[in-house]
Amino acid sequence: MRRLSATVGTKVMSSASAQRVGTVQRAVIDVPPRRIVALQVGRDELVDWQAILGVGPDAVVIEDESRVRAAADAREERALAGELDWKGKRVLSDLGDELGTVTEVEFDEGDGAIHSVGTTTGPVAAERLHAMGSYCLVVRHDERQAATSGE
Amino acid sequence: MEVAVIVAVVVVLAVLVLGTVLIQRRRRAGGVISVETRPRARERRGTGRRT
Amino acid sequence: MSPRQLLLRASDLIGRPLVTIDEGEDVAEVKDVVYGTADAAVLGFTLNRRGFLGGPMREVVAWSDVAAVGRHAVMIADAGAITADGDLLQDVRASRRRNVLGSDVITDAGQRLGKVTDVVVLVDERPEVVGYEITGGEGLKPGGSGRVFVPLPDTLAVSGEALMVPAAVSDFVTDDLAGFGAAVQRFRQHLRTTS
């Protein structure tokens, strides 16, 4: 399990050339399927998760430079523009109650699956993640978290 | 002379901004509207989703 | 989702964002709360565009298309819930925007209780208007604040200019919204047992 805040900022290396191709700037996460589908490694540059060989504490290693690509659809463009950034995003339950903001994302470095999301009112398991938009992250209502959020 | 022109421009702009703000507040102002409930409208309420 | 009850002021709902559950986007915000005079049922909301520069929208959202009303947002399944046709829009147009806020409240004994400054909505599976917040009434000041909550009967008469309530309502006035739900219940029970 790895924290997204620790992975953002690490260098991205090409396995084929042993050269640095960029730095992890943000993750593109789709909900569903609740996993990292790509990493932004440069100004308008993405690498699909499938092209990533390893995510370690010091570097992210990809197959080779040719796997670096531009945004392919509107959602990816919005992600690169920062509209869908997780950190600091408002968290809203499907009942319409705010549950603070996102502080951290924990993911499986093997397959990119989101394990849980840290918020200012406590962790949210991946199963509760419903949708991510520019306004908020929608999560399924949970009685226990509703109680701890001081409502 | 130039000072007077600048002051006049600033005053006009301020009035425009203030007017826009007031009009916009009025346009957006909400309330509670009561409507005559027609029978068919009430029947449809049976499909209302729970919260 | 578990059903639950929430007692809200209409003014708390006004300005609240409409958020799509499928995309997490704020597509509109509540402008007016619309309710039917016959049974005080909340029928839906008229809408403003988001942001201070956003004006009124043609579209409305009917209660049947609202997934949930929470403490911070009105949730809809998707953007298709807001619509520019349907019964609600016709009802709103026919009403010529009859705003209850500011109306006089008069008992059937002929006493003016004051002006409506807010409307209390009980949100559950079938949300309804259960009371008014009234300001400026004489002899209706349990807390001395000049602002009281007045429960509504199950049925009520509303004209364009005034709201009629039974004189017995004076005994069920409270200045505390938290205890207001119980006051509504007692008042309605009282009306049933005496009629």
Coordinates of C-alpha atoms in Angstrom, one line a residue:
Chain A
M1 CA 0.0 0.0 0.0
R2 CA 1.3 3.4 -0.9
R3 CA 0.3 7.0 -0.2
L4 CA -0.4 9.2 -3.2
S5 CA 1.2 12.2 -1.5
A6 CA 4.5 10.2 -1.3
T7 CA 4.4 9.2 -4.9
V8 CA 3.6 12.7 -6.3
G9 CA 7.0 14.4 -6.8
T10 CA 9.0 11.2 -7.4
K11 CA 10.9 10.9 -10.6
V12 CA 9.7 8.9 -13.6
M13 CA 12.3 6.6 -15.2
S14 CA 12.3 4.8 -18.5
S15 CA 13.3 1.1 -18.1
A16 CA 14.5 0.9 -21.7
S17 CA 16.8 3.9 -21.7
A18 CA 17.4 4.4 -17.9
Q19 CA 16.7 8.0 -18.5
R20 CA 14.4 10.3 -16.6
V21 CA 11.2 11.1 -18.5
G22 CA 9.6 13.3 -15.9
T23 CA 8.2 13.7 -12.5
V24 CA 4.9 12.4 -11.1
Q25 CA 2.6 15.5 -10.9
R26 CA -0.7 13.9 -10.3
A27 CA -2.7 10.7 -10.6
V28 CA -5.7 10.3 -12.9
I29 CA -8.2 8.3 -10.9
D30 CA -11.5 7.0 -12.2
V31 CA -14.4 6.2 -10.0
P32 CA -15.5 3.7 -11.0
P33 CA -13.4 1.6 -11.3
R34 CA -11.7 3.2 -8.2
R35 CA -8.2 2.9 -9.5
I36 CA -5.4 5.0 -10.8
V37 CA -5.7 4.8 -14.6
A38 CA -2.7 7.1 -15.5
L39 CA -0.1 9.3 -14.0
Q40 CA 0.7 12.8 -15.2
V41 CA 4.5 12.9 -15.7
G42 CA 5.0 16.3 -17.5
R43 CA 3.1 19.4 -18.6
D44 CA 0.7 17.7 -20.9
E45 CA 2.0 14.2 -20.6
L46 CA 0.4 11.0 -19.3
V47 CA 1.5 7.5 -18.8
D48 CA -1.2 4.7 -18.6
W49 CA -1.0 2.5 -15.6
Q50 CA -0.5 -0.5 -17.9
A51 CA 2.8 1.0 -19.0
I52 CA 4.1 1.3 -15.4
L53 CA 6.5 -1.4 -14.3
G54 CA 6.9 -0.4 -10.7
V55 CA 6.0 2.3 -8.2
G56 CA 8.7 2.5 -5.5
P57 CA 9.7 4.9 -2.8
D58 CA 12.3 6.7 -5.0
A59 CA 11.0 6.4 -8.6
V60 CA 8.2 5.3 -10.9
V61 CA 9.5 3.1 -13.6
I62 CA 7.8 2.9 -17.0
E63 CA 8.5 0.6 -20.0
D64 CA 9.9 3.3 -22.3
E65 CA 9.5 6.9 -23.4
S66 CA 7.1 6.0 -26.3
R67 CA 4.5 5.3 -23.7
V68 CA 4.3 8.9 -22.7
R69 CA 1.2 10.4 -24.4
A70 CA -1.1 13.5 -24.4
A71 CA -4.6 13.7 -22.9
A72 CA -6.9 11.6 -25.0
D73 CA -10.4 12.8 -23.9
A74 CA -12.2 15.6 -22.2
R75 CA -12.0 13.9 -18.8
E76 CA -8.2 13.5 -19.0
E77 CA -7.9 17.2 -20.0
R78 CA -10.0 18.2 -17.0
A79 CA -7.8 16.0 -14.8
L80 CA -4.6 17.6 -16.2
A81 CA -6.2 21.1 -15.6
G82 CA -6.5 20.1 -11.9
E83 CA -10.3 20.0 -11.8
L84 CA -10.4 16.5 -10.5
D85 CA -7.5 16.7 -8.0
W86 CA -8.2 14.7 -4.9
K87 CA -6.3 16.5 -2.3
G88 CA -8.4 19.2 -0.7
K89 CA -11.5 18.1 -2.6
R90 CA -14.9 18.4 -0.7
V91 CA -16.4 15.1 0.3
L92 CA -20.2 14.8 0.1
S93 CA -22.3 11.8 1.1
D94 CA -25.0 10.6 -1.2
L95 CA -27.4 11.9 1.4
G96 CA -26.1 15.5 0.9
D97 CA -23.9 15.8 4.0
E98 CA -20.4 17.2 3.9
L99 CA -17.7 15.0 5.4
G100 CA -14.8 17.3 5.2
T101 CA -12.1 17.3 2.5
V102 CA -9.7 14.7 1.1
T103 CA -6.3 14.6 2.8
E104 CA -4.8 11.4 1.4
V105 CA -5.3 8.6 -1.1
E106 CA -4.0 5.1 -0.3
F107 CA -3.5 2.8 -3.3
D108 CA -2.1 -0.6 -4.2
E109 CA 1.2 -0.1 -6.0
G110 CA 0.6 -3.4 -7.8
D111 CA -2.5 -2.7 -9.7
G112 CA -3.3 1.0 -8.9
A113 CA -6.5 0.1 -7.1
I114 CA -7.6 2.7 -4.5
H115 CA -7.6 1.2 -1.0
S116 CA -9.0 4.1 1.0
V117 CA -9.3 7.8 1.0
G118 CA -8.2 9.8 4.0
T119 CA -10.5 12.8 4.9
T120 CA -10.6 15.4 7.6
T121 CA -13.4 13.3 9.2
G122 CA -11.7 10.0 8.9
P123 CA -10.9 7.3 6.3
V124 CA -13.3 6.3 3.6
A125 CA -13.0 2.7 2.3
A126 CA -12.8 2.4 -1.5
E127 CA -16.1 0.5 -1.7
R128 CA -17.9 3.7 -0.6
L129 CA -16.5 5.9 -3.4
H130 CA -19.2 6.8 -5.8
A131 CA -18.1 9.5 -8.2
M132 CA -15.5 12.2 -8.5
G133 CA -16.3 15.6 -10.0
S134 CA -15.0 19.1 -10.0
Y135 CA -17.3 20.0 -7.2
C136 CA -16.9 17.1 -4.9
L137 CA -16.2 13.4 -4.2
V138 CA -19.5 11.6 -3.7
V139 CA -19.3 8.8 -1.2
R140 CA -21.9 6.4 0.2
H141 CA -23.4 7.5 3.5
D142 CA -22.0 5.8 6.6
E143 CA -23.6 6.3 10.0
R144 CA -20.3 6.1 11.9
Q145 CA -18.6 8.7 9.9
A146 CA -21.7 11.0 9.9
A147 CA -21.5 10.8 13.7
T148 CA -17.8 11.7 13.9
S149 CA -18.1 14.6 11.5
G150 CA -19.9 16.4 14.3
E151 CA -23.4 16.4 12.7
Chain B
M1 CA -9.2 68.9 -15.2
E2 CA -7.7 65.4 -15.7
V3 CA -8.4 64.7 -12.1
A4 CA -12.1 65.5 -12.6
V5 CA -12.3 63.2 -15.6
I6 CA -10.7 60.3 -13.6
V7 CA -13.1 60.9 -10.6
A8 CA -16.0 61.0 -13.0
V9 CA -15.0 57.7 -14.6
V10 CA -14.4 56.1 -11.2
V11 CA -17.8 57.3 -10.0
V12 CA -19.6 55.9 -13.2
L13 CA -17.8 52.6 -12.8
A14 CA -18.7 52.3 -9.1
V15 CA -22.4 53.1 -9.9
L16 CA -22.4 50.4 -12.7
V17 CA -20.8 47.8 -10.4
L18 CA -23.2 48.6 -7.5
G19 CA -26.2 48.5 -9.9
T20 CA -25.1 45.2 -11.3
V21 CA -24.7 43.7 -7.8
L22 CA -28.1 45.0 -6.7
I23 CA -29.9 43.7 -9.9
Q24 CA -28.1 40.4 -9.6
R25 CA -29.1 40.0 -6.0
R26 CA -32.7 40.7 -6.9
R27 CA -32.6 38.2 -9.8
R28 CA -31.2 35.5 -7.6
A29 CA -33.3 36.1 -4.5
G30 CA -35.2 33.0 -3.5
G31 CA -38.4 32.5 -1.6
V32 CA -41.1 30.0 -0.9
I33 CA -43.8 29.6 -3.6
S34 CA -47.2 28.2 -2.8
V35 CA -49.0 26.7 -5.7
E36 CA -52.5 25.3 -6.1
T37 CA -51.9 21.6 -6.0
R38 CA -53.7 19.9 -8.9
P39 CA -54.8 16.4 -8.3
R40 CA -52.5 14.8 -10.9
A41 CA -49.5 16.5 -9.3
R42 CA -50.4 14.9 -6.0
E43 CA -50.8 11.4 -7.4
R44 CA -47.3 11.7 -8.9
R45 CA -45.9 12.2 -5.4
G46 CA -46.4 8.6 -4.7
T47 CA -43.3 7.9 -6.7
G48 CA -41.2 10.3 -4.6
R49 CA -37.9 8.8 -3.6
R50 CA -36.9 8.7 -0.1
T51 CA -34.1 10.7 1.3
Chain C
M1 CA -29.6 4.9 2.0
S2 CA -31.6 5.0 5.2
P3 CA -34.7 7.2 5.5
R4 CA -34.4 9.9 8.0
Q5 CA -36.2 13.0 9.1
L6 CA -34.7 16.5 9.0
L7 CA -36.3 19.7 10.1
L8 CA -35.1 22.6 8.0
R9 CA -35.8 26.3 7.4
A10 CA -36.6 27.1 3.8
S11 CA -33.9 29.7 4.0
D12 CA -31.4 27.0 4.7
L13 CA -32.4 25.2 1.5
I14 CA -32.3 28.4 -0.6
G15 CA -28.9 28.7 -2.2
R16 CA -28.0 25.1 -1.5
P17 CA -26.2 23.3 -4.4
L18 CA -27.8 20.6 -6.5
V19 CA -25.1 17.9 -6.9
T20 CA -25.2 15.0 -9.2
I21 CA -24.5 11.6 -7.5
D22 CA -23.1 10.1 -10.7
E23 CA -20.6 12.8 -11.5
G24 CA -20.1 14.9 -8.4
E25 CA -20.9 18.2 -10.1
D26 CA -22.8 21.1 -8.8
V27 CA -25.2 21.7 -11.7
A28 CA -27.5 24.3 -10.1
E29 CA -28.6 25.7 -6.7
V30 CA -32.0 26.1 -5.0
K31 CA -33.8 29.4 -5.8
D32 CA -37.4 28.9 -4.5
V33 CA -38.9 26.1 -2.4
V34 CA -42.3 25.2 -4.1
Y35 CA -45.1 23.7 -2.1
G36 CA -48.7 22.8 -2.7
T37 CA -51.4 24.6 -0.8
A38 CA -53.8 21.6 -0.6
D39 CA -51.6 19.4 1.6
A40 CA -48.5 21.6 2.2
A41 CA -46.4 19.0 0.3
V42 CA -43.0 20.2 -1.0
L43 CA -43.3 19.8 -4.8
G44 CA -39.8 20.8 -5.8
F45 CA -37.4 23.7 -6.3
T46 CA -36.9 26.4 -8.9
L47 CA -33.2 26.9 -9.6
N48 CA -30.4 29.5 -10.1
R49 CA -27.2 28.9 -11.9
R50 CA -24.2 28.5 -9.6
G51 CA -22.1 31.4 -8.6
F52 CA -23.1 35.0 -7.9
L53 CA -23.3 35.9 -11.6
G54 CA -25.6 32.9 -12.3
G55 CA -29.2 34.0 -12.9
P56 CA -32.4 32.0 -12.6
M57 CA -32.7 28.9 -14.8
R58 CA -35.7 27.9 -16.9
E59 CA -35.4 24.4 -15.5
V60 CA -36.9 23.2 -12.2
V61 CA -36.4 20.0 -10.2
A62 CA -39.5 18.0 -9.0
W63 CA -39.4 16.4 -5.6
S64 CA -39.8 13.0 -7.3
D65 CA -36.4 13.6 -9.0
V66 CA -34.6 14.5 -5.8
A67 CA -32.5 11.7 -4.4
A68 CA -31.8 13.3 -1.0
V69 CA -31.8 16.6 0.8
G70 CA -28.9 16.7 3.2
R71 CA -27.4 19.3 5.5
H72 CA -25.2 20.8 2.8
A73 CA -26.5 19.8 -0.6
V74 CA -29.6 18.6 -2.5
M75 CA -28.6 15.4 -4.3
I76 CA -29.9 14.3 -7.7
A77 CA -29.1 11.1 -9.5
D78 CA -27.9 12.9 -12.6
A79 CA -28.2 16.1 -14.6
G80 CA -31.4 14.7 -16.2
A81 CA -33.3 15.4 -13.0
I82 CA -33.6 19.0 -13.8
T83 CA -36.1 19.7 -16.5
A84 CA -37.7 22.5 -18.4
D85 CA -41.0 20.8 -18.8
G86 CA -43.4 18.9 -16.6
D87 CA -46.2 19.5 -14.1
L88 CA -44.1 21.5 -11.6
L89 CA -43.1 24.1 -14.1
Q90 CA -46.7 24.6 -15.1
D91 CA -47.7 24.9 -11.5
V92 CA -45.1 27.5 -10.8
R93 CA -46.0 29.5 -13.9
A94 CA -49.7 29.4 -13.0
S95 CA -48.9 30.6 -9.4
R96 CA -47.3 33.8 -10.7
R97 CA -44.6 33.3 -8.2
R98 CA -46.7 33.7 -5.1
N99 CA -44.0 34.1 -2.4
V100 CA -45.2 33.2 1.1
L101 CA -42.3 35.1 2.7
G102 CA -43.7 38.4 3.8
S103 CA -47.3 37.3 4.0
D104 CA -49.5 38.0 7.0
V105 CA -50.6 35.2 9.2
I106 CA -54.2 35.6 10.5
T107 CA -56.0 33.2 12.9
D108 CA -59.6 32.2 12.3
A109 CA -60.4 34.3 15.3
G110 CA -59.3 37.3 13.4
Q111 CA -56.0 38.0 15.1
R112 CA -52.9 38.9 13.1
L113 CA -50.0 36.9 14.3
G114 CA -47.3 38.6 12.3
K115 CA -45.4 38.2 9.0
V116 CA -43.9 35.0 7.7
T117 CA -40.1 35.4 7.7
D118 CA -39.3 31.7 7.0
V119 CA -41.0 28.4 6.4
V120 CA -40.2 25.2 8.3
V121 CA -39.9 22.1 6.2
L122 CA -39.9 18.5 7.5
V123 CA -37.8 16.6 5.1
D124 CA -38.5 12.8 4.9
E125 CA -39.9 10.5 2.2
R126 CA -42.7 13.0 1.6
P127 CA -41.4 16.4 2.7
E128 CA -44.0 19.0 3.8
V129 CA -44.2 22.5 5.2
V130 CA -45.0 22.0 8.9
G131 CA -44.8 25.5 10.2
Y132 CA -43.9 29.1 9.7
E133 CA -41.3 31.4 11.4
I134 CA -43.2 34.5 12.2
T135 CA -41.9 37.9 13.2
G136 CA -43.6 41.0 14.5
G137 CA -46.7 39.4 16.1
E138 CA -48.2 40.8 19.3
G139 CA -48.7 38.5 22.3
L140 CA -46.8 35.6 20.6
K141 CA -43.4 35.9 22.3
P142 CA -42.5 32.9 24.5
G143 CA -38.8 33.8 24.5
G144 CA -39.2 37.5 24.1
S145 CA -37.2 37.3 20.9
G146 CA -40.0 38.5 18.7
R147 CA -39.4 35.5 16.4
V148 CA -41.5 32.4 16.9
F149 CA -42.3 29.1 15.1
V150 CA -46.0 28.4 14.5
P151 CA -47.1 24.9 13.6
L152 CA -49.4 24.3 10.7
P153 CA -52.4 22.0 10.7
D154 CA -52.4 19.1 8.2
T155 CA -54.5 21.3 5.9
L156 CA -54.4 25.0 5.6
A157 CA -55.9 27.9 3.6
V158 CA -53.6 30.2 1.7
S159 CA -54.7 33.1 -0.4
G160 CA -52.6 35.5 -2.3
E161 CA -52.3 37.8 0.6
A162 CA -52.6 35.9 3.9
L163 CA -52.3 32.6 5.5
M164 CA -55.1 31.4 7.8
V165 CA -54.4 29.3 10.9
P166 CA -56.7 28.1 13.7
A167 CA -56.7 30.3 16.8
A168 CA -55.7 27.3 18.9
V169 CA -52.2 27.5 17.3
S170 CA -51.2 30.2 19.9
D171 CA -50.9 27.4 22.5
F172 CA -48.3 25.5 20.4
V173 CA -46.0 28.3 19.4
T174 CA -42.3 27.8 20.2
D175 CA -39.2 29.8 19.8
D176 CA -37.0 26.8 19.5
L177 CA -36.6 24.9 16.2
A178 CA -35.1 21.9 17.8
G179 CA -38.3 21.2 19.8
F180 CA -40.6 22.3 17.0
G181 CA -41.2 18.8 15.5
A182 CA -42.9 17.8 18.8
A183 CA -45.0 21.0 18.8
V184 CA -46.3 20.2 15.4
Q185 CA -47.3 16.7 16.5
R186 CA -49.1 18.0 19.6
F187 CA -50.8 20.7 17.6
R188 CA -52.1 18.3 15.0
Q189 CA -53.2 15.8 17.7
H190 CA -55.0 18.6 19.4
L191 CA -56.9 19.6 16.2
R192 CA -57.9 15.9 15.6
T193 CA -59.3 15.4 19.1
T194 CA -61.2 18.7 19.1
S195 CA -62.7 18.5 15.6

